[in-house]
Amino acid sequence: AQSVTQPDIHITVSEGASLELRCNYSYGATPYLFWYVQSPGQGLQLLLKYFSGDTLVQGIKGFEAEFKRSQSSFNLRKPSVHWSDAAEYFCAVGARYKLTFGKGTLLTVNP
Amino acid sequence: ETGVTQTPRHLVMGMTNKKSLKCEQHLGHNAMYWYKQSAKKPLELMFVYSLEERVENNSVPSRFSPECPNSSHLFLHLHTLQPEDSALYLCASSQEWREVGTDTQYFGPGTRLTVL
């Protein structure tokens, strides 16, 4: 069965600083990998997804993620964080119709 | 209305009450999902419907009863819940249900349920 680990429960960064959120997955085959964001009072919004091909994936809102098979990782990055990026971020691995989510990383952005 | 909407946004109920959560998608999708988001736990898939037919029941207790009268509407009927059922219940939809890699799931804002 697949699983996802997000090691950081809460991260605080200053506005304008770079960001990296970690995600490690466990899955026997080539995974489908996703990053979702959940703002307060909102549902989950898809930031980006990886199926195959180029291991660096570009998403919305200036986010990107890199798939590293050797490390079983799919870390999310942004070069310069904006205050509006404060939210909870979820990594997920997909198999057939099922998404398996991590517990999430809460991002706080200081002015 | 666009996307996936859920009502009510907040619900408080006693353990002996019966209530229903409603989800509506305006995306023309064929598949709909219920998820449970508890504090400090990952999102858990509860049910999957495709064209009004239930295709997955992820070992959910019978006190949760889903209903999908058409491909745009999904309900979750609740009865004799326990305090540990307090959570955010999220609805999602996708074009089809068989392959998450190609069929992106779009989520509603959720219903925050508190069971007293």
mmCIF file of C-alpha atoms in Angstrom:
data_model
loop_
_atom_site.group_PDB
_atom_site.id
_atom_site.type_symbol
_atom_site.label_atom_id
_atom_site.label_comp_id
_atom_site.label_asym_id
_atom_site.label_seq_id
_atom_site.Cartn_x
_atom_site.Cartn_y
_atom_site.Cartn_z
ATOM 1 C CA ALA A 1 0.000 0.000 0.000
ATOM 2 C CA GLN A 2 1.166 3.510 -0.700
ATOM 3 C CA SER A 3 1.996 6.050 1.993
ATOM 4 C CA VAL A 4 3.163 9.647 2.224
ATOM 5 C CA THR A 5 5.278 11.334 4.870
ATOM 6 C CA GLN A 6 5.527 15.061 5.305
ATOM 7 C CA PRO A 7 8.200 15.442 7.992
ATOM 8 C CA ASP A 8 7.506 19.081 8.815
ATOM 9 C CA ILE A 9 4.242 19.796 10.615
ATOM 10 C CA HIS A 10 4.756 23.571 10.658
ATOM 11 C CA ILE A 11 7.172 25.860 8.818
ATOM 12 C CA THR A 12 7.594 29.610 9.225
ATOM 13 C CA VAL A 13 9.314 31.729 6.596
ATOM 14 C CA SER A 14 9.667 35.427 5.973
ATOM 15 C CA GLU A 15 7.967 37.025 3.018
ATOM 16 C CA GLY A 16 10.335 37.025 0.052
ATOM 17 C CA ALA A 17 12.345 34.077 1.333
ATOM 18 C CA SER A 18 12.608 30.798 -0.531
ATOM 19 C CA LEU A 19 10.550 27.787 0.492
ATOM 20 C CA GLU A 20 10.972 24.041 0.332
ATOM 21 C CA LEU A 21 8.375 21.625 1.702
ATOM 22 C CA ARG A 22 9.421 18.020 2.000
ATOM 23 C CA CYS A 23 7.496 14.969 0.903
ATOM 24 C CA ASN A 24 8.546 11.324 0.921
ATOM 25 C CA TYR A 25 6.411 8.568 -0.493
ATOM 26 C CA SER A 26 6.277 4.814 -0.474
ATOM 27 C CA TYR A 27 4.885 3.050 -3.510
ATOM 28 C CA GLY A 28 5.934 -0.043 -5.408
ATOM 29 C CA ALA A 29 5.565 1.261 -8.933
ATOM 30 C CA THR A 30 6.021 4.570 -10.697
ATOM 31 C CA PRO A 31 3.868 6.919 -8.693
ATOM 32 C CA TYR A 32 1.513 9.670 -9.584
ATOM 33 C CA LEU A 33 2.420 12.500 -7.213
ATOM 34 C CA PHE A 34 0.494 15.616 -6.294
ATOM 35 C CA TRP A 35 0.721 18.749 -4.206
ATOM 36 C CA TYR A 36 -2.481 20.377 -2.969
ATOM 37 C CA VAL A 37 -2.925 23.579 -0.978
ATOM 38 C CA GLN A 38 -5.702 24.326 1.495
ATOM 39 C CA SER A 39 -6.300 27.917 2.560
ATOM 40 C CA PRO A 40 -8.380 28.565 5.685
ATOM 41 C CA GLY A 41 -12.042 27.833 5.034
ATOM 42 C CA GLN A 42 -11.311 26.524 1.556
ATOM 43 C CA GLY A 43 -11.157 23.153 -0.091
ATOM 44 C CA LEU A 44 -8.010 21.632 -1.491
ATOM 45 C CA GLN A 45 -6.629 23.173 -4.667
ATOM 46 C CA LEU A 46 -4.257 21.291 -6.953
ATOM 47 C CA LEU A 47 -0.877 23.038 -7.270
ATOM 48 C CA LEU A 48 0.873 20.552 -9.537
ATOM 49 C CA LYS A 49 1.170 16.885 -10.394
ATOM 50 C CA TYR A 50 3.783 14.466 -11.710
ATOM 51 C CA PHE A 51 3.122 11.444 -13.917
ATOM 52 C CA SER A 52 6.258 10.790 -15.913
ATOM 53 C CA GLY A 53 8.850 12.542 -18.018
ATOM 54 C CA ASP A 54 10.600 15.665 -16.831
ATOM 55 C CA THR A 55 11.251 15.316 -13.109
ATOM 56 C CA LEU A 56 10.882 19.052 -12.501
ATOM 57 C CA VAL A 57 7.227 20.002 -12.597
ATOM 58 C CA GLN A 58 5.886 23.531 -12.782
ATOM 59 C CA GLY A 59 2.624 24.419 -11.120
ATOM 60 C CA ILE A 60 0.367 27.332 -10.413
ATOM 61 C CA LYS A 61 1.235 30.338 -8.231
ATOM 62 C CA GLY A 62 4.949 30.027 -9.015
ATOM 63 C CA PHE A 63 5.425 26.646 -7.341
ATOM 64 C CA GLU A 64 7.534 23.805 -8.658
ATOM 65 C CA ALA A 65 8.353 20.309 -7.436
ATOM 66 C CA GLU A 66 11.104 17.853 -8.214
ATOM 67 C CA PHE A 67 10.638 14.100 -8.357
ATOM 68 C CA LYS A 68 13.675 12.149 -7.145
ATOM 69 C CA ARG A 69 13.127 8.433 -7.513
ATOM 70 C CA SER A 70 16.349 7.509 -5.699
ATOM 71 C CA GLN A 71 15.208 9.417 -2.624
ATOM 72 C CA SER A 72 11.478 8.648 -2.967
ATOM 73 C CA SER A 73 10.886 12.347 -2.640
ATOM 74 C CA PHE A 74 8.718 14.989 -4.266
ATOM 75 C CA ASN A 75 9.631 18.276 -2.611
ATOM 76 C CA LEU A 76 7.749 21.486 -3.299
ATOM 77 C CA ARG A 77 9.650 24.725 -3.826
ATOM 78 C CA LYS A 78 9.031 28.389 -4.385
ATOM 79 C CA PRO A 79 11.834 30.927 -4.862
ATOM 80 C CA SER A 80 10.077 33.846 -3.165
ATOM 81 C CA VAL A 81 7.135 33.393 -0.807
ATOM 82 C CA HIS A 82 4.234 35.839 -0.680
ATOM 83 C CA TRP A 83 2.029 36.448 2.362
ATOM 84 C CA SER A 84 -0.887 34.919 0.453
ATOM 85 C CA ASP A 85 0.964 31.583 0.353
ATOM 86 C CA ALA A 86 0.190 31.020 4.034
ATOM 87 C CA ALA A 87 -1.878 27.834 4.033
ATOM 88 C CA GLU A 88 -1.627 24.116 4.623
ATOM 89 C CA TYR A 89 0.096 22.038 1.968
ATOM 90 C CA PHE A 90 -0.616 18.392 1.282
ATOM 91 C CA CYS A 91 1.444 15.927 -0.690
ATOM 92 C CA ALA A 92 -0.364 12.921 -2.140
ATOM 93 C CA VAL A 93 0.428 9.769 -4.069
ATOM 94 C CA GLY A 94 -2.110 8.325 -6.474
ATOM 95 C CA ALA A 95 -2.773 4.762 -7.524
ATOM 96 C CA ARG A 96 -5.734 3.890 -9.754
ATOM 97 C CA TYR A 97 -8.573 5.987 -8.349
ATOM 98 C CA LYS A 98 -7.178 6.466 -4.866
ATOM 99 C CA LEU A 99 -5.257 9.452 -3.496
ATOM 100 C CA THR A 100 -3.254 8.849 -0.326
ATOM 101 C CA PHE A 101 -2.408 12.074 1.459
ATOM 102 C CA GLY A 102 0.252 13.087 3.928
ATOM 103 C CA LYS A 103 -0.698 14.836 7.161
ATOM 104 C CA GLY A 104 0.131 18.227 5.747
ATOM 105 C CA THR A 105 2.571 21.062 6.440
ATOM 106 C CA LEU A 106 1.240 24.331 7.783
ATOM 107 C CA LEU A 107 3.055 27.324 6.321
ATOM 108 C CA THR A 108 3.186 30.616 8.194
ATOM 109 C CA VAL A 109 4.580 33.665 6.406
ATOM 110 C CA ASN A 110 6.022 36.494 8.472
ATOM 111 C CA PRO A 111 5.962 40.038 7.062
ATOM 112 C CA GLU B 1 -22.093 28.805 -8.666
ATOM 113 C CA THR B 2 -18.934 27.263 -9.985
ATOM 114 C CA GLY B 3 -16.804 24.296 -8.981
ATOM 115 C CA VAL B 4 -17.827 22.158 -6.045
ATOM 116 C CA THR B 5 -20.103 23.561 -3.348
ATOM 117 C CA GLN B 6 -20.985 22.083 0.030
ATOM 118 C CA THR B 7 -23.726 22.902 2.519
ATOM 119 C CA PRO B 8 -23.871 23.535 5.342
ATOM 120 C CA ARG B 9 -20.389 24.887 5.996
ATOM 121 C CA HIS B 10 -20.708 24.233 9.728
ATOM 122 C CA LEU B 11 -22.881 21.745 11.588
ATOM 123 C CA VAL B 12 -23.235 20.932 15.269
ATOM 124 C CA MET B 13 -25.255 17.884 16.175
ATOM 125 C CA GLY B 14 -25.970 15.652 19.112
ATOM 126 C CA MET B 15 -25.256 11.950 19.064
ATOM 127 C CA THR B 16 -28.941 11.097 18.610
ATOM 128 C CA ASN B 17 -29.592 13.534 15.777
ATOM 129 C CA LYS B 18 -29.981 12.788 12.096
ATOM 130 C CA LYS B 19 -28.538 15.269 9.652
ATOM 131 C CA SER B 20 -27.356 15.369 6.041
ATOM 132 C CA LEU B 21 -24.447 16.979 4.251
ATOM 133 C CA LYS B 22 -24.929 18.110 0.681
ATOM 134 C CA CYS B 23 -22.432 18.427 -2.142
ATOM 135 C CA GLU B 24 -23.060 19.782 -5.616
ATOM 136 C CA GLN B 25 -20.620 19.926 -8.510
ATOM 137 C CA HIS B 26 -21.038 22.270 -11.464
ATOM 138 C CA LEU B 27 -18.220 20.804 -13.546
ATOM 139 C CA GLY B 28 -20.064 18.154 -15.541
ATOM 140 C CA HIS B 29 -18.074 15.388 -13.867
ATOM 141 C CA ASN B 30 -19.124 11.764 -13.585
ATOM 142 C CA ALA B 31 -17.393 10.824 -10.324
ATOM 143 C CA MET B 32 -17.863 12.166 -6.814
ATOM 144 C CA TYR B 33 -16.089 11.439 -3.528
ATOM 145 C CA TRP B 34 -16.472 11.924 0.206
ATOM 146 C CA TYR B 35 -13.348 12.429 2.318
ATOM 147 C CA LYS B 36 -12.915 12.866 6.074
ATOM 148 C CA GLN B 37 -10.253 15.256 7.386
ATOM 149 C CA SER B 38 -9.604 14.819 11.096
ATOM 150 C CA ALA B 39 -7.169 16.857 13.136
ATOM 151 C CA LYS B 40 -3.618 15.532 12.900
ATOM 152 C CA LYS B 41 -4.619 12.727 10.523
ATOM 153 C CA PRO B 42 -4.337 12.449 6.753
ATOM 154 C CA LEU B 43 -7.401 12.838 4.579
ATOM 155 C CA GLU B 44 -9.296 9.577 4.433
ATOM 156 C CA LEU B 45 -11.311 8.497 1.435
ATOM 157 C CA MET B 46 -14.779 7.374 2.523
ATOM 158 C CA PHE B 47 -16.873 6.773 -0.585
ATOM 159 C CA VAL B 48 -16.588 6.962 -4.363
ATOM 160 C CA TYR B 49 -19.507 7.255 -6.753
ATOM 161 C CA SER B 50 -19.435 6.971 -10.520
ATOM 162 C CA LEU B 51 -22.574 7.898 -12.447
ATOM 163 C CA GLU B 52 -24.676 7.503 -9.286
ATOM 164 C CA GLU B 53 -23.292 4.042 -8.554
ATOM 165 C CA ARG B 54 -21.160 3.472 -5.465
ATOM 166 C CA VAL B 55 -17.834 1.985 -6.507
ATOM 167 C CA GLU B 56 -15.960 2.225 -3.215
ATOM 168 C CA ASN B 57 -16.870 2.044 0.447
ATOM 169 C CA ASN B 58 -13.654 2.387 2.373
ATOM 170 C CA SER B 59 -14.737 0.439 5.482
ATOM 171 C CA VAL B 60 -16.897 3.305 6.695
ATOM 172 C CA PRO B 61 -19.278 2.654 9.622
ATOM 173 C CA SER B 62 -22.944 2.326 8.734
ATOM 174 C CA ARG B 63 -23.821 5.472 10.688
ATOM 175 C CA PHE B 64 -22.572 7.265 7.561
ATOM 176 C CA SER B 65 -24.903 6.664 4.626
ATOM 177 C CA PRO B 66 -24.116 8.191 1.234
ATOM 178 C CA GLU B 67 -26.610 8.931 -1.491
ATOM 179 C CA CYS B 68 -25.985 10.017 -5.073
ATOM 180 C CA PRO B 69 -29.294 10.793 -6.822
ATOM 181 C CA ASN B 70 -27.572 12.094 -9.960
ATOM 182 C CA SER B 71 -24.067 12.821 -11.145
ATOM 183 C CA SER B 72 -24.183 16.408 -9.869
ATOM 184 C CA HIS B 73 -25.337 15.805 -6.311
ATOM 185 C CA LEU B 74 -23.948 13.792 -3.439
ATOM 186 C CA PHE B 75 -25.297 13.528 0.089
ATOM 187 C CA LEU B 76 -23.906 12.099 3.290
ATOM 188 C CA HIS B 77 -26.631 11.131 5.746
ATOM 189 C CA LEU B 78 -25.524 11.050 9.362
ATOM 190 C CA HIS B 79 -27.198 9.290 12.296
ATOM 191 C CA THR B 80 -26.156 8.317 15.810
ATOM 192 C CA LEU B 81 -22.685 9.741 15.368
ATOM 193 C CA GLN B 82 -19.928 9.672 17.970
ATOM 194 C CA PRO B 83 -17.800 12.604 19.154
ATOM 195 C CA GLU B 84 -14.814 11.095 17.326
ATOM 196 C CA ASP B 85 -16.712 11.656 14.073
ATOM 197 C CA SER B 86 -16.156 15.384 14.485
ATOM 198 C CA ALA B 87 -14.089 16.431 11.474
ATOM 199 C CA LEU B 88 -14.068 18.375 8.219
ATOM 200 C CA TYR B 89 -15.944 16.437 5.553
ATOM 201 C CA LEU B 90 -14.779 17.209 2.055
ATOM 202 C CA CYS B 91 -16.513 16.431 -1.191
ATOM 203 C CA ALA B 92 -14.635 16.134 -4.462
ATOM 204 C CA SER B 93 -15.431 15.389 -8.074
ATOM 205 C CA SER B 94 -13.528 14.292 -11.168
ATOM 206 C CA GLN B 95 -14.354 13.628 -14.784
ATOM 207 C CA GLU B 96 -14.009 9.863 -14.334
ATOM 208 C CA TRP B 97 -13.059 7.755 -11.338
ATOM 209 C CA ARG B 98 -10.749 5.031 -12.581
ATOM 210 C CA GLU B 99 -7.455 6.831 -12.949
ATOM 211 C CA VAL B 100 -6.400 9.539 -10.531
ATOM 212 C CA GLY B 101 -3.364 10.291 -12.643
ATOM 213 C CA THR B 102 -5.419 11.733 -15.480
ATOM 214 C CA ASP B 103 -8.629 12.693 -13.709
ATOM 215 C CA THR B 104 -7.872 15.533 -11.346
ATOM 216 C CA GLN B 105 -10.050 15.692 -8.260
ATOM 217 C CA TYR B 106 -11.593 19.081 -7.487
ATOM 218 C CA PHE B 107 -12.531 19.690 -3.874
ATOM 219 C CA GLY B 108 -15.271 21.648 -2.201
ATOM 220 C CA PRO B 109 -14.681 23.829 0.872
ATOM 221 C CA GLY B 110 -15.939 21.197 3.285
ATOM 222 C CA THR B 111 -18.464 20.960 6.103
ATOM 223 C CA ARG B 112 -17.052 21.375 9.604
ATOM 224 C CA LEU B 113 -18.969 18.848 11.722
ATOM 225 C CA THR B 114 -18.998 18.873 15.518
ATOM 226 C CA VAL B 115 -20.681 16.006 17.362
ATOM 227 C CA LEU B 116 -21.552 16.732 20.971
#
